Coordinates of C-alpha atoms and ligand atoms in Angstrom, one line a residue:
Chain A
M1 CA -34.7 -23.2 -72.1
R2 CA -35.1 -19.5 -72.2
L3 CA -35.4 -18.1 -75.6
G4 CA -33.5 -14.9 -76.2
A5 CA -35.4 -11.6 -76.7
N6 CA -33.6 -11.2 -80.0
L7 CA -35.0 -14.5 -81.3
V8 CA -38.5 -13.9 -80.2
I9 CA -38.8 -10.3 -81.5
G10 CA -36.8 -11.1 -84.6
G11 CA -38.8 -14.2 -85.3
A12 CA -42.0 -12.5 -84.8
L13 CA -41.2 -9.6 -87.1
F14 CA -40.1 -12.1 -89.8
A15 CA -43.0 -14.2 -89.3
L16 CA -45.3 -11.2 -89.6
A17 CA -43.7 -10.4 -93.0
I18 CA -44.1 -14.0 -94.2
F19 CA -47.7 -13.8 -93.0
V20 CA -48.5 -10.7 -94.9
G21 CA -46.7 -11.9 -98.0
L22 CA -48.6 -15.1 -98.1
L23 CA -52.0 -13.7 -97.3
A24 CA -51.5 -10.5 -99.5
P25 CA -54.4 -11.0 -101.8
W26 CA -56.8 -11.3 -98.8
L27 CA -55.2 -8.5 -96.6
A28 CA -55.0 -6.0 -99.5
H29 CA -58.0 -3.7 -99.9
T30 CA -57.6 -3.1 -103.5
D31 CA -55.6 -4.4 -106.6
P32 CA -52.2 -2.9 -106.2
V33 CA -51.7 -2.2 -109.8
M34 CA -55.1 -1.9 -111.5
D35 CA -57.0 0.1 -109.0
A36 CA -55.8 3.5 -110.0
N37 CA -58.3 6.3 -109.5
L38 CA -57.2 9.8 -110.1
L39 CA -60.1 11.1 -108.0
N40 CA -58.3 9.6 -104.9
A41 CA -54.9 10.9 -105.8
E42 CA -52.5 11.8 -103.0
E43 CA -54.9 11.2 -100.1
P44 CA -53.0 11.3 -96.8
P45 CA -53.5 8.2 -94.4
S46 CA -57.0 8.0 -93.0
W47 CA -59.5 5.4 -91.9
I48 CA -60.3 4.7 -95.6
W49 CA -56.7 4.7 -97.0
W50 CA -54.6 3.3 -94.1
F51 CA -51.3 4.4 -95.6
G52 CA -52.6 7.0 -98.0
T53 CA -52.7 6.9 -101.8
D54 CA -50.2 7.8 -104.5
A55 CA -50.3 10.3 -107.4
Q56 CA -52.4 7.7 -109.4
G57 CA -54.7 7.2 -106.6
R58 CA -53.5 3.7 -105.7
D59 CA -53.8 2.4 -102.2
I60 CA -50.4 2.4 -100.5
Y61 CA -51.4 -0.1 -97.9
S62 CA -52.4 -2.6 -100.5
R63 CA -49.2 -2.0 -102.4
V64 CA -47.0 -2.3 -99.3
V65 CA -48.8 -5.6 -98.5
H66 CA -48.2 -6.9 -102.0
G67 CA -44.7 -5.6 -101.9
A68 CA -43.9 -8.0 -99.2
R69 CA -44.2 -10.8 -101.6
I70 CA -41.6 -9.4 -104.0
S71 CA -39.2 -8.4 -101.2
L72 CA -39.4 -11.7 -99.4
T73 CA -39.0 -13.7 -102.6
V74 CA -36.0 -11.7 -103.6
G75 CA -34.6 -12.1 -100.1
I76 CA -35.3 -15.9 -99.6
V77 CA -34.6 -17.0 -103.2
S78 CA -31.4 -15.1 -103.8
Q79 CA -30.0 -16.0 -100.2
L80 CA -30.8 -19.7 -101.0
V81 CA -28.9 -19.4 -104.2
N82 CA -26.0 -17.7 -102.3
S83 CA -26.1 -20.5 -99.5
V84 CA -25.9 -23.3 -102.0
I85 CA -23.0 -21.7 -103.9
G86 CA -21.2 -20.7 -100.8
V87 CA -21.6 -24.0 -99.0
T88 CA -20.6 -26.0 -102.2
L89 CA -17.5 -24.0 -102.8
G90 CA -16.5 -23.7 -99.1
L91 CA -17.1 -27.4 -98.2
T92 CA -15.3 -28.8 -101.2
A93 CA -12.4 -26.2 -100.9
G94 CA -11.9 -27.0 -97.3
Y95 CA -12.3 -30.9 -97.8
W96 CA -10.1 -31.3 -100.9
G97 CA -7.7 -28.4 -100.4
G98 CA -4.9 -28.0 -102.9
W99 CA -5.4 -26.0 -106.1
W100 CA -9.1 -26.0 -105.7
D101 CA -8.9 -24.4 -102.3
D102 CA -6.5 -21.8 -103.6
F103 CA -8.9 -21.1 -106.5
V104 CA -12.0 -20.7 -104.3
N105 CA -10.1 -18.6 -101.8
G106 CA -8.9 -16.3 -104.6
L107 CA -12.5 -16.1 -105.9
T108 CA -13.8 -15.4 -102.4
N109 CA -11.3 -12.6 -101.8
L110 CA -12.2 -11.1 -105.1
M111 CA -15.9 -11.1 -104.3
L112 CA -15.1 -9.5 -100.9
A113 CA -13.0 -6.9 -102.6
I114 CA -15.7 -5.7 -104.9
P115 CA -18.8 -4.4 -103.1
S116 CA -21.5 -6.8 -103.8
L117 CA -24.0 -4.1 -104.7
I118 CA -21.5 -2.7 -107.4
F119 CA -21.2 -6.3 -108.7
A120 CA -24.9 -6.8 -108.8
L121 CA -25.3 -3.6 -110.7
A122 CA -22.9 -4.8 -113.2
I123 CA -24.8 -8.0 -113.7
M124 CA -28.2 -6.1 -113.8
A125 CA -26.7 -3.8 -116.5
V126 CA -26.0 -6.9 -118.7
L127 CA -29.2 -8.9 -117.9
G128 CA -31.5 -5.8 -118.0
P129 CA -34.0 -4.9 -115.2
G130 CA -36.7 -7.2 -113.9
L131 CA -37.2 -9.8 -111.1
T132 CA -35.4 -12.7 -112.7
S133 CA -32.3 -10.6 -113.3
L134 CA -32.6 -9.2 -109.8
L135 CA -32.7 -12.7 -108.4
I136 CA -29.7 -13.9 -110.5
A137 CA -27.6 -10.7 -109.7
L138 CA -28.2 -10.9 -105.9
G139 CA -27.9 -14.7 -105.8
L140 CA -24.5 -14.7 -107.4
T141 CA -22.9 -11.8 -105.6
N142 CA -23.3 -12.6 -101.8
W143 CA -21.9 -16.0 -101.1
S144 CA -18.5 -15.2 -99.9
F145 CA -19.4 -15.1 -96.1
T146 CA -21.3 -18.4 -96.4
C147 CA -18.3 -19.8 -98.3
R148 CA -15.9 -18.7 -95.7
I149 CA -17.9 -20.2 -92.8
A150 CA -18.3 -23.4 -94.6
R151 CA -14.6 -23.6 -95.4
A152 CA -13.6 -22.9 -91.9
S153 CA -16.1 -25.3 -90.5
T154 CA -15.0 -28.0 -92.8
L155 CA -11.3 -27.5 -91.8
S156 CA -12.1 -27.9 -88.1
L157 CA -14.8 -30.8 -88.7
K158 CA -12.3 -32.7 -90.9
S159 CA -10.1 -33.9 -88.0
Q160 CA -13.2 -35.0 -86.0
G161 CA -13.3 -38.7 -85.1
Y162 CA -16.5 -39.3 -86.9
V163 CA -15.1 -37.9 -90.2
Q164 CA -12.1 -40.1 -89.9
A165 CA -14.3 -43.0 -88.9
A166 CA -16.5 -42.4 -92.0
K167 CA -13.4 -42.8 -94.2
V168 CA -12.4 -46.0 -92.4
L169 CA -16.0 -47.3 -93.0
G170 CA -15.7 -46.8 -96.8
Y171 CA -17.7 -43.6 -97.1
G172 CA -16.9 -41.7 -100.4
D173 CA -16.1 -38.1 -100.3
L174 CA -19.5 -37.0 -101.4
R175 CA -21.2 -39.1 -98.7
I176 CA -18.8 -37.7 -96.1
M177 CA -19.6 -34.1 -97.1
I178 CA -23.3 -34.7 -97.1
T179 CA -23.7 -37.0 -94.0
Q180 CA -20.8 -36.0 -91.7
L181 CA -19.8 -32.4 -92.6
L182 CA -22.9 -30.6 -93.8
P183 CA -25.2 -31.4 -91.0
N184 CA -22.6 -30.3 -88.5
M185 CA -22.3 -26.8 -89.9
V186 CA -25.8 -25.8 -90.6
G187 CA -26.1 -23.7 -87.4
P188 CA -23.7 -20.9 -88.7
I189 CA -24.9 -21.3 -92.2
I190 CA -28.4 -20.5 -91.1
V191 CA -27.3 -17.6 -89.1
I192 CA -25.3 -16.1 -92.1
G193 CA -28.2 -16.9 -94.4
T194 CA -30.7 -15.0 -92.2
L195 CA -28.5 -12.0 -92.1
G196 CA -27.9 -12.2 -95.7
M197 CA -31.6 -12.4 -96.5
G198 CA -31.9 -8.9 -94.8
G199 CA -29.0 -7.7 -96.9
A200 CA -30.6 -9.0 -100.0
I201 CA -33.9 -7.1 -99.3
L202 CA -31.9 -3.9 -98.8
A203 CA -30.0 -4.6 -102.0
E204 CA -33.3 -5.1 -103.8
A205 CA -34.6 -1.9 -102.4
A206 CA -31.4 -0.1 -103.6
L207 CA -31.4 -1.6 -107.1
S208 CA -35.2 -1.0 -107.5
F209 CA -34.6 2.6 -106.2
L210 CA -32.0 3.0 -109.0
G211 CA -34.6 1.8 -111.4
L212 CA -32.8 -1.5 -112.0
G213 CA -35.1 -3.8 -109.9
V214 CA -38.7 -4.6 -110.1
R215 CA -40.3 -2.4 -112.7
P216 CA -43.3 -0.3 -112.2
P217 CA -46.2 -0.7 -111.9
Y218 CA -45.5 -3.8 -109.8
P219 CA -44.9 -2.9 -106.3
S220 CA -41.7 -3.8 -104.5
W221 CA -40.8 -1.8 -101.4
G222 CA -37.7 -0.5 -103.2
S223 CA -39.5 0.5 -106.4
M224 CA -42.2 2.3 -104.4
L225 CA -39.6 4.3 -102.6
S226 CA -38.1 5.1 -106.0
E227 CA -41.4 6.4 -107.2
A228 CA -41.9 8.4 -104.1
R229 CA -38.7 10.3 -104.4
D230 CA -40.1 13.4 -105.9
Q231 CA -43.0 13.7 -103.4
I232 CA -41.0 13.2 -100.3
T233 CA -42.0 16.6 -99.0
T234 CA -45.5 16.8 -100.4
A235 CA -46.7 13.3 -99.8
P236 CA -44.1 11.8 -97.2
W237 CA -46.5 8.7 -96.5
L238 CA -45.4 7.4 -100.0
S239 CA -41.9 6.8 -98.7
I240 CA -42.6 6.3 -94.9
F241 CA -44.6 3.1 -95.2
P242 CA -42.5 1.1 -97.8
G243 CA -39.5 2.4 -95.9
L244 CA -40.9 1.2 -92.6
A245 CA -41.7 -2.2 -94.1
I246 CA -38.0 -2.6 -95.2
F247 CA -36.9 -1.4 -91.9
L248 CA -38.8 -3.7 -89.8
T249 CA -38.3 -6.8 -92.0
V250 CA -34.5 -6.3 -92.0
L251 CA -34.5 -5.5 -88.4
G252 CA -36.4 -8.7 -87.8
L253 CA -34.1 -10.8 -89.9
N254 CA -30.9 -9.3 -88.1
L255 CA -32.4 -9.9 -84.6
L256 CA -33.4 -13.5 -85.8
G257 CA -29.9 -14.1 -87.0
D258 CA -28.3 -12.9 -83.8
G259 CA -30.9 -14.9 -81.7
L260 CA -30.2 -18.1 -83.8
R261 CA -26.5 -17.6 -83.3
D262 CA -27.1 -17.7 -79.6
V263 CA -29.1 -20.8 -79.8
L264 CA -27.1 -22.7 -82.3
D265 CA -23.7 -21.7 -80.9
P266 CA -22.1 -25.0 -80.0
Q267 CA -21.0 -23.7 -76.7
S268 CA -24.4 -22.5 -75.6
R269 CA -25.8 -25.8 -76.9
S270 CA -23.5 -27.9 -74.8
R271 CA -24.5 -25.9 -71.8
R272 CA -28.1 -26.8 -72.3
T273 CA -27.4 -30.6 -72.6
Chain B
M1 CA -8.9 -74.7 -96.1
T2 CA -6.4 -73.6 -98.8
G3 CA -6.0 -70.5 -100.8
P4 CA -4.2 -67.3 -99.7
P5 CA -4.1 -66.2 -96.0
L6 CA -6.7 -63.5 -95.2
L7 CA -4.1 -60.9 -94.6
E8 CA -0.4 -61.0 -95.4
V9 CA 2.0 -58.1 -94.6
E10 CA 5.4 -58.5 -96.0
D11 CA 8.4 -56.3 -95.1
L12 CA 6.3 -53.2 -94.7
R13 CA 8.0 -49.9 -94.4
I14 CA 6.1 -46.7 -93.6
D15 CA 7.9 -43.4 -94.3
L16 CA 7.4 -40.2 -92.6
N17 CA 8.2 -37.5 -95.3
Y18 CA 9.5 -34.3 -94.1
R19 CA 10.1 -31.4 -96.4
S20 CA 13.8 -32.3 -97.1
S21 CA 14.2 -35.7 -95.5
Q22 CA 12.4 -38.9 -94.8
V23 CA 12.5 -41.4 -91.9
A24 CA 11.0 -44.8 -91.6
A25 CA 8.3 -44.7 -88.9
V26 CA 7.7 -48.5 -89.4
E27 CA 10.3 -50.9 -91.0
G28 CA 10.5 -54.5 -91.9
V29 CA 7.2 -55.5 -90.4
S30 CA 5.8 -58.8 -91.6
F31 CA 2.9 -60.8 -90.2
R32 CA 0.0 -62.8 -91.5
I33 CA -3.5 -63.3 -90.1
D34 CA -5.6 -66.3 -91.3
R35 CA -9.3 -66.4 -91.6
G36 CA -11.1 -66.2 -88.3
E37 CA -7.8 -65.9 -86.4
T38 CA -7.2 -63.4 -83.5
F39 CA -3.9 -61.6 -83.8
G40 CA -2.6 -58.9 -81.4
L41 CA -0.2 -56.0 -82.0
V42 CA 1.3 -54.7 -78.8
G43 CA 3.7 -51.9 -78.1
E44 CA 4.3 -48.6 -76.3
S45 CA 2.8 -45.4 -77.5
G46 CA 4.3 -44.1 -80.8
C47 CA 5.8 -47.4 -81.9
G48 CA 3.7 -47.4 -85.0
K49 CA 0.7 -49.6 -84.3
S50 CA -1.9 -47.2 -85.5
I51 CA 0.0 -46.2 -88.7
T52 CA 0.4 -49.8 -89.5
A53 CA -3.4 -50.4 -89.2
L54 CA -4.0 -47.3 -91.4
A55 CA -1.7 -48.7 -94.0
L56 CA -3.6 -52.0 -94.0
I57 CA -6.8 -50.2 -95.0
G58 CA -5.1 -47.9 -97.5
L59 CA -5.6 -44.8 -95.5
L60 CA -2.1 -43.5 -94.9
R61 CA -2.1 -39.7 -96.0
Q62 CA 0.8 -37.4 -96.2
P63 CA 3.3 -36.9 -94.5
L64 CA 3.0 -40.8 -94.1
S65 CA 3.3 -43.1 -97.0
I66 CA 4.1 -46.8 -97.7
G67 CA 7.8 -46.9 -98.6
A68 CA 8.3 -50.6 -99.4
G69 CA 6.7 -53.9 -98.9
A70 CA 3.4 -55.5 -99.7
I71 CA 0.1 -55.8 -98.1
R72 CA -2.1 -58.6 -99.4
F73 CA -5.7 -59.0 -98.4
D74 CA -7.3 -62.1 -99.6
G75 CA -4.5 -62.5 -102.1
R76 CA -4.9 -59.1 -103.7
E77 CA -2.2 -56.4 -103.0
I78 CA -3.9 -53.4 -101.4
Q79 CA -1.7 -50.8 -103.0
S80 CA -2.5 -52.0 -106.4
L81 CA -6.3 -51.5 -106.0
S82 CA -8.0 -48.4 -107.3
A83 CA -9.4 -45.9 -104.8
A84 CA -12.9 -47.2 -105.4
E85 CA -11.9 -50.8 -104.8
Q86 CA -10.2 -49.9 -101.6
R87 CA -13.3 -48.0 -100.5
A88 CA -15.4 -51.1 -101.3
L89 CA -13.2 -53.1 -99.0
R90 CA -13.2 -50.6 -96.1
G91 CA -16.2 -51.0 -93.8
N92 CA -17.3 -53.9 -95.9
R93 CA -14.6 -56.6 -95.7
I94 CA -12.2 -54.8 -93.4
A95 CA -13.8 -52.9 -90.6
M96 CA -12.2 -51.0 -87.8
I97 CA -13.1 -49.6 -84.4
F98 CA -11.3 -47.0 -82.5
Q99 CA -10.3 -45.9 -79.2
E100 CA -12.8 -43.0 -78.8
P101 CA -16.5 -44.0 -78.8
M102 CA -17.2 -40.5 -77.8
T103 CA -16.1 -38.9 -81.1
A104 CA -16.3 -41.7 -83.6
L105 CA -20.1 -41.2 -84.0
N106 CA -21.7 -38.3 -85.9
P107 CA -23.3 -36.2 -83.1
V108 CA -26.1 -35.0 -85.4
S109 CA -27.2 -38.3 -86.7
P110 CA -29.4 -40.9 -85.0
V111 CA -27.3 -44.1 -84.3
G112 CA -29.7 -46.2 -86.2
R113 CA -29.1 -44.3 -89.3
Q114 CA -25.5 -44.4 -88.9
I115 CA -25.7 -48.2 -88.8
A116 CA -28.3 -48.4 -91.7
E117 CA -25.9 -46.3 -93.8
M118 CA -23.6 -49.2 -94.0
F119 CA -26.1 -51.4 -95.5
V120 CA -27.1 -48.7 -98.1
L121 CA -23.5 -48.0 -98.8
H122 CA -22.0 -51.4 -99.0
Q123 CA -24.9 -53.8 -99.9
G124 CA -27.1 -51.4 -101.9
K125 CA -30.1 -51.9 -99.6
D126 CA -32.9 -49.5 -99.7
W127 CA -33.4 -47.4 -96.4
R128 CA -36.5 -49.3 -95.2
E129 CA -34.6 -52.6 -95.3
A130 CA -31.5 -50.9 -94.0
N131 CA -33.3 -49.5 -91.0
R132 CA -34.8 -52.9 -90.3
L133 CA -31.4 -54.5 -90.4
A134 CA -30.0 -51.6 -88.2
V135 CA -32.4 -52.7 -85.4
E136 CA -31.1 -56.3 -85.7
A137 CA -27.5 -55.1 -85.7
L138 CA -28.2 -53.1 -82.5
A139 CA -29.8 -56.2 -80.9
S140 CA -26.9 -58.3 -81.8
V141 CA -24.6 -56.2 -79.8
R142 CA -27.0 -56.5 -76.8
V143 CA -28.3 -53.1 -76.6
P144 CA -31.6 -53.2 -74.8
A145 CA -34.8 -52.0 -76.6
P146 CA -33.0 -51.6 -79.9
E147 CA -36.1 -50.5 -81.8
R148 CA -36.2 -47.5 -79.6
R149 CA -32.5 -47.0 -79.3
V150 CA -32.0 -46.6 -83.0
K151 CA -33.5 -43.2 -82.8
D152 CA -31.2 -42.0 -80.1
Y153 CA -28.4 -39.6 -80.8
P154 CA -24.9 -40.4 -79.6
H155 CA -25.0 -37.9 -76.7
Q156 CA -27.9 -39.8 -75.3
L157 CA -25.9 -43.0 -74.9
S158 CA -23.2 -44.0 -72.3
G159 CA -19.7 -44.7 -73.5
G160 CA -20.2 -48.4 -73.4
M161 CA -23.3 -48.1 -75.3
R162 CA -21.6 -46.0 -77.9
Q163 CA -18.8 -48.6 -78.3
R164 CA -21.5 -51.2 -78.8
V165 CA -22.9 -49.1 -81.5
M166 CA -19.5 -48.8 -83.2
I167 CA -19.2 -52.6 -83.1
A168 CA -22.6 -52.9 -84.7
I169 CA -21.5 -50.5 -87.4
A170 CA -18.3 -52.2 -87.8
L171 CA -19.7 -55.7 -88.0
A172 CA -22.8 -54.6 -90.0
C173 CA -21.7 -56.0 -93.4
G174 CA -20.1 -59.2 -91.9
P175 CA -16.4 -58.2 -92.5
D176 CA -13.6 -60.8 -92.8
L177 CA -11.3 -58.8 -90.6
L178 CA -12.0 -56.5 -87.7
I179 CA -9.2 -54.1 -86.7
A180 CA -9.7 -52.9 -83.1
D181 CA -7.3 -50.0 -82.3
E182 CA -7.3 -49.6 -78.6
P183 CA -11.0 -50.2 -78.5
T184 CA -11.7 -49.9 -74.8
T185 CA -8.9 -47.5 -73.4
A186 CA -11.5 -44.8 -72.9
L187 CA -13.9 -47.0 -71.0
D188 CA -13.8 -47.9 -67.3
V189 CA -12.6 -51.4 -66.4
T190 CA -15.9 -53.3 -66.0
V191 CA -17.3 -51.9 -69.3
Q192 CA -14.0 -52.7 -70.9
A193 CA -14.3 -56.4 -70.1
E194 CA -17.9 -56.5 -71.3
I195 CA -17.0 -54.9 -74.6
I196 CA -14.0 -57.1 -75.3
E197 CA -16.1 -60.3 -74.4
L198 CA -18.8 -59.0 -76.8
M199 CA -16.5 -58.3 -79.6
R200 CA -14.7 -61.6 -79.2
N201 CA -17.9 -63.6 -79.1
L202 CA -19.5 -61.9 -82.1
C203 CA -16.3 -62.4 -84.2
A204 CA -16.0 -66.0 -83.3
E205 CA -19.7 -66.6 -84.2
R206 CA -19.3 -65.0 -87.5
G207 CA -15.7 -66.2 -88.5
T208 CA -14.4 -62.7 -88.4
A209 CA -10.6 -62.4 -87.8
I210 CA -9.4 -59.8 -85.3
L211 CA -6.4 -57.6 -85.4
M212 CA -6.3 -56.1 -82.0
I213 CA -4.0 -53.3 -81.2
S214 CA -3.1 -52.2 -77.6
H215 CA -0.4 -51.2 -75.4
D216 CA -1.7 -53.6 -72.9
L217 CA -0.1 -57.0 -73.4
G218 CA -2.2 -58.7 -70.7
L219 CA -5.4 -57.6 -72.6
V220 CA -4.1 -58.6 -76.0
A221 CA -2.8 -62.0 -75.0
N222 CA -6.2 -62.6 -73.3
V223 CA -8.1 -62.0 -76.5
C224 CA -5.6 -63.1 -79.3
R225 CA -4.1 -66.5 -80.2
R226 CA -0.9 -64.9 -81.4
V227 CA 0.7 -61.6 -80.5
A228 CA 3.4 -59.5 -82.2
V229 CA 5.3 -57.1 -80.1
M230 CA 6.4 -53.9 -81.7
Y231 CA 9.2 -51.6 -80.5
A232 CA 10.2 -48.4 -82.3
G233 CA 8.6 -49.3 -85.7
R234 CA 9.7 -52.9 -85.8
I235 CA 8.3 -56.2 -84.7
V236 CA 10.7 -57.6 -82.1
E237 CA 8.9 -60.8 -81.2
E238 CA 5.9 -62.7 -82.4
R239 CA 4.6 -65.7 -80.4
G240 CA 1.5 -67.7 -79.4
S241 CA -0.1 -65.9 -76.6
D242 CA 0.7 -68.7 -74.2
D243 CA 4.4 -68.7 -75.2
I244 CA 4.8 -65.1 -74.7
F245 CA 4.1 -65.3 -71.0
R246 CA 5.8 -68.6 -70.4
A247 CA 9.0 -68.0 -72.4
S248 CA 9.3 -64.6 -73.8
A249 CA 12.4 -64.4 -75.9
H250 CA 13.1 -60.7 -76.4
P251 CA 14.3 -58.5 -73.6
Y252 CA 11.7 -56.0 -74.3
T253 CA 8.9 -58.5 -74.2
Q254 CA 10.3 -59.8 -70.9
G255 CA 10.2 -56.3 -69.6
L256 CA 6.5 -56.0 -70.6
V257 CA 5.6 -59.2 -69.0
D258 CA 7.3 -58.3 -65.8
S259 CA 5.6 -55.0 -65.7
L260 CA 2.2 -56.7 -65.8
P261 CA 0.3 -57.1 -62.4
R262 CA -0.7 -60.7 -62.4
L263 CA -2.3 -63.2 -60.0
G264 CA -1.5 -66.8 -60.2
S265 CA 1.8 -68.2 -61.4
R266 CA 4.1 -65.4 -60.5
A267 CA 2.4 -64.6 -57.3
A268 CA 2.9 -68.3 -56.3
L269 CA 6.7 -67.8 -56.7
G270 CA 6.7 -65.2 -54.0
R271 CA 6.1 -61.6 -53.9
T272 CA 7.8 -60.2 -57.0
R273 CA 7.7 -56.5 -57.4
L274 CA 6.4 -55.0 -60.5
T275 CA 9.2 -53.8 -62.6
E276 CA 9.2 -51.0 -65.3
I277 CA 11.4 -50.9 -68.3
A278 CA 14.0 -48.1 -67.6
G279 CA 14.4 -45.3 -70.1
V280 CA 12.1 -43.9 -72.7
V281 CA 11.2 -44.9 -76.3
P282 CA 13.5 -43.2 -78.7
A283 CA 12.1 -40.4 -81.0
I284 CA 11.3 -41.4 -84.4
T285 CA 14.1 -39.2 -85.9
D286 CA 16.6 -40.5 -83.4
F287 CA 16.6 -44.2 -83.5
P288 CA 19.9 -45.6 -82.2
D289 CA 22.2 -47.5 -84.5
G290 CA 22.1 -51.4 -84.2
C291 CA 19.3 -52.7 -82.1
R292 CA 16.8 -49.9 -81.4
F293 CA 16.3 -51.3 -77.8
N294 CA 20.0 -51.3 -76.9
P295 CA 20.0 -48.1 -74.7
R296 CA 17.3 -49.6 -72.5
C297 CA 18.5 -53.2 -72.7
A298 CA 20.2 -54.9 -69.8
R299 CA 21.6 -57.6 -72.0
A300 CA 23.1 -55.3 -74.6
T301 CA 26.6 -55.8 -75.8
D302 CA 28.7 -54.2 -78.4
V303 CA 27.2 -56.0 -81.4
C304 CA 23.9 -54.6 -80.3
R305 CA 25.1 -51.1 -80.6
T306 CA 26.4 -51.5 -84.2
T307 CA 24.5 -54.3 -85.8
E308 CA 20.8 -54.6 -86.4
P309 CA 19.8 -58.0 -85.2
A310 CA 18.1 -60.2 -87.7
T311 CA 15.0 -62.2 -87.3
T312 CA 15.3 -65.7 -85.8
L313 CA 12.6 -68.2 -86.1
L314 CA 11.6 -70.1 -82.9
G315 CA 9.6 -73.2 -82.7
A316 CA 5.9 -73.1 -83.1
G317 CA 5.8 -70.3 -85.6
G318 CA 7.4 -67.8 -83.3
L319 CA 10.1 -65.4 -84.2
V320 CA 12.4 -62.9 -82.4
R321 CA 14.7 -60.1 -83.4
C322 CA 17.6 -60.0 -80.9
H323 CA 21.3 -61.0 -80.9
H324 CA 21.0 -62.6 -77.5
H325 CA 17.5 -63.8 -77.3
A326 CA 16.5 -66.3 -74.6
Ligands
ATP401 N1 0.0 -37.6 -89.3 C1 1.2 -37.8 -88.8 N2 2.3 -36.9 -89.1 C2 3.5 -37.0 -88.6 N3 3.8 -38.1 -87.8 C3 3.0 -39.0 -87.4 C4 1.6 -38.9 -88.0 N4 0.9 -40.0 -87.5 C5 1.7 -40.7 -86.8 N5 3.1 -40.1 -86.7 C6 4.2 -40.6 -86.1 O1 4.4 -42.0 -86.3 C7 4.7 -42.7 -85.1 C8 3.8 -43.9 -84.9 O2 2.5 -43.4 -84.6 P1 1.3 -44.3 -84.2 O3 0.1 -43.4 -84.2 O4 1.2 -45.4 -85.2 O5 1.6 -44.8 -82.8 P2 0.8 -45.9 -81.9 O6 1.7 -47.1 -81.8 O7 -0.5 -46.0 -82.4 O8 0.8 -45.2 -80.6 P3 -0.4 -44.9 -79.6 O9 -0.3 -46.1 -78.6 O10 0.0 -43.6 -78.9 O11 -1.7 -44.9 -80.3 C9 4.7 -41.7 -84.0 O12 6.0 -41.4 -83.8 C10 3.9 -40.5 -84.5 O13 4.5 -39.4 -83.9
SF4_402 S1 19.7 -57.1 -79.7 FE1 20.9 -56.6 -77.9 S2 20.1 -54.6 -77.3 FE2 18.6 -55.5 -78.7 S3 17.3 -56.5 -77.4 FE3 18.7 -58.1 -78.0 S4 20.1 -58.0 -76.4 FE4 19.0 -56.1 -76.2
MG403 MG1 -2.4 -45.5 -81.7

């Protein structure tokens, strides 16, 4: 089987981000928060300071490396929450139908009508800034696509022989959902989840940029961009490197999502077997 | 053995509910199956065989519903059981296998797991034990190298193998009744015979009764001791399998028998041509008055066109629903 270029490049970029995040303490040159030294303030990139330093003399390279941890945590955790909510709602709505389906549909349409960033902003305003509120806000606001996919898959899978057979064999609703329906829709759910992860990383950047996300001095890519705002002309490296990190990670996730779609698509799958 | 019969269907009516009206898709259907007995239900496509089977296991869903009558399994009325009690019967005491072995298995789950699930679900076994029993179950349906096969996914198996797996799943919990709805139509003829033979032997060994549903009278009569023939939602004749060939009483049954290619008795009488029953099955919304077979019946008279024939008992537990039965 030939793997698509999307899958390979996207997978490599995402794997790199994960690798950096996991090994951050060993890859970083200095402590990203504590090692401020005004003597080294605003050094441009060089052999000593790979990505330059900021106004407090902190090493940008080390901060970007540590920022991977926060950005990836936000991306992965919030998207997991979204997937769980979306799949639970979509699967039960499609399976049971009736008033529950109407309710879930209404809720999904409502969520789609309000831009999720605005919604997340509102939640952050209530919960206050910080990583935990960020995870909650982003985890609660981006499940509508997953929900729609799960519902649509359920509706088409419901009439499959093996779902009917499971009823005849005495499976309860929950068992049917977990053994017959869920495993047959993981493909599209993973694709949507991968793309959603990229979206969550961007949303974290945006919220942190607005000062609502991760609070300084802890480095997230978004909060670094936010802090670099005023020096964009005098010290562009302060924005370029965290910006590049976001760009490459999100690009990687989008390519990975597309690549997975090609692989997991039922039609291309049946072509292989 | 005394006690109630295993399955008793009494005057069953199944309604097809439209928005504003309602028609009976199945009406006045009665039969009983004793423990370990083999019983066949035969009829043309659309006559109501499958929905009757679904009614038996409590799985009719809108727009279909039970309109009247009673279904008693082991003396207990199915309709009066709670949803959980019905579920505990399904797959456990009443099992069913279908026409399509291609689609009745979950494509993303190894077949062994799908068999093991039955032991976990109905007998409360842990997965270790259930997996061990699954290998045994697969061996019992003569699948070679069952300890390796349990790990296979459905698409790795041939149609015949898949139907064996279905039988293993259906018989896993040692049901009292196996409903086989066209179990072999999707398979080629040699595999068909193997599967039927396997099913019959396993059920005979275990004392499992069979309700076999098919449009193929020859197949059903071969497997079952008694056969009921359905036409347009009604049972028109019920006989012992031997009687049905020797002396079918209903014109429709006679038509079915004459349309069977057979070696032996009939060939000995000379080269009779295979005959088909002229005409088509009436649509469910458009059943004729009187006897529903009258537009296609050579023996029909005026009374057939106005009056629904009553059930007449024949000797040896047979019955027929015809004004002018043989
Ligand atoms: N879900 C449904 N909605 C509406 N009508 C239905 C439904 N299921 C069955 N019917 C109708 O009920 C009648 C009996 O159907 P059933 O499936 O029992 O036929 P059958 O005898 O099993 O035929 P076949 O040999 O084709 O399987 C048919 O006229 C069919 O159109
Ligand atoms: S009742 Fe009349 S129409 Fe119906 S099968 Fe008998 S003879 Fe034919
Ligand atoms: Mg049918």
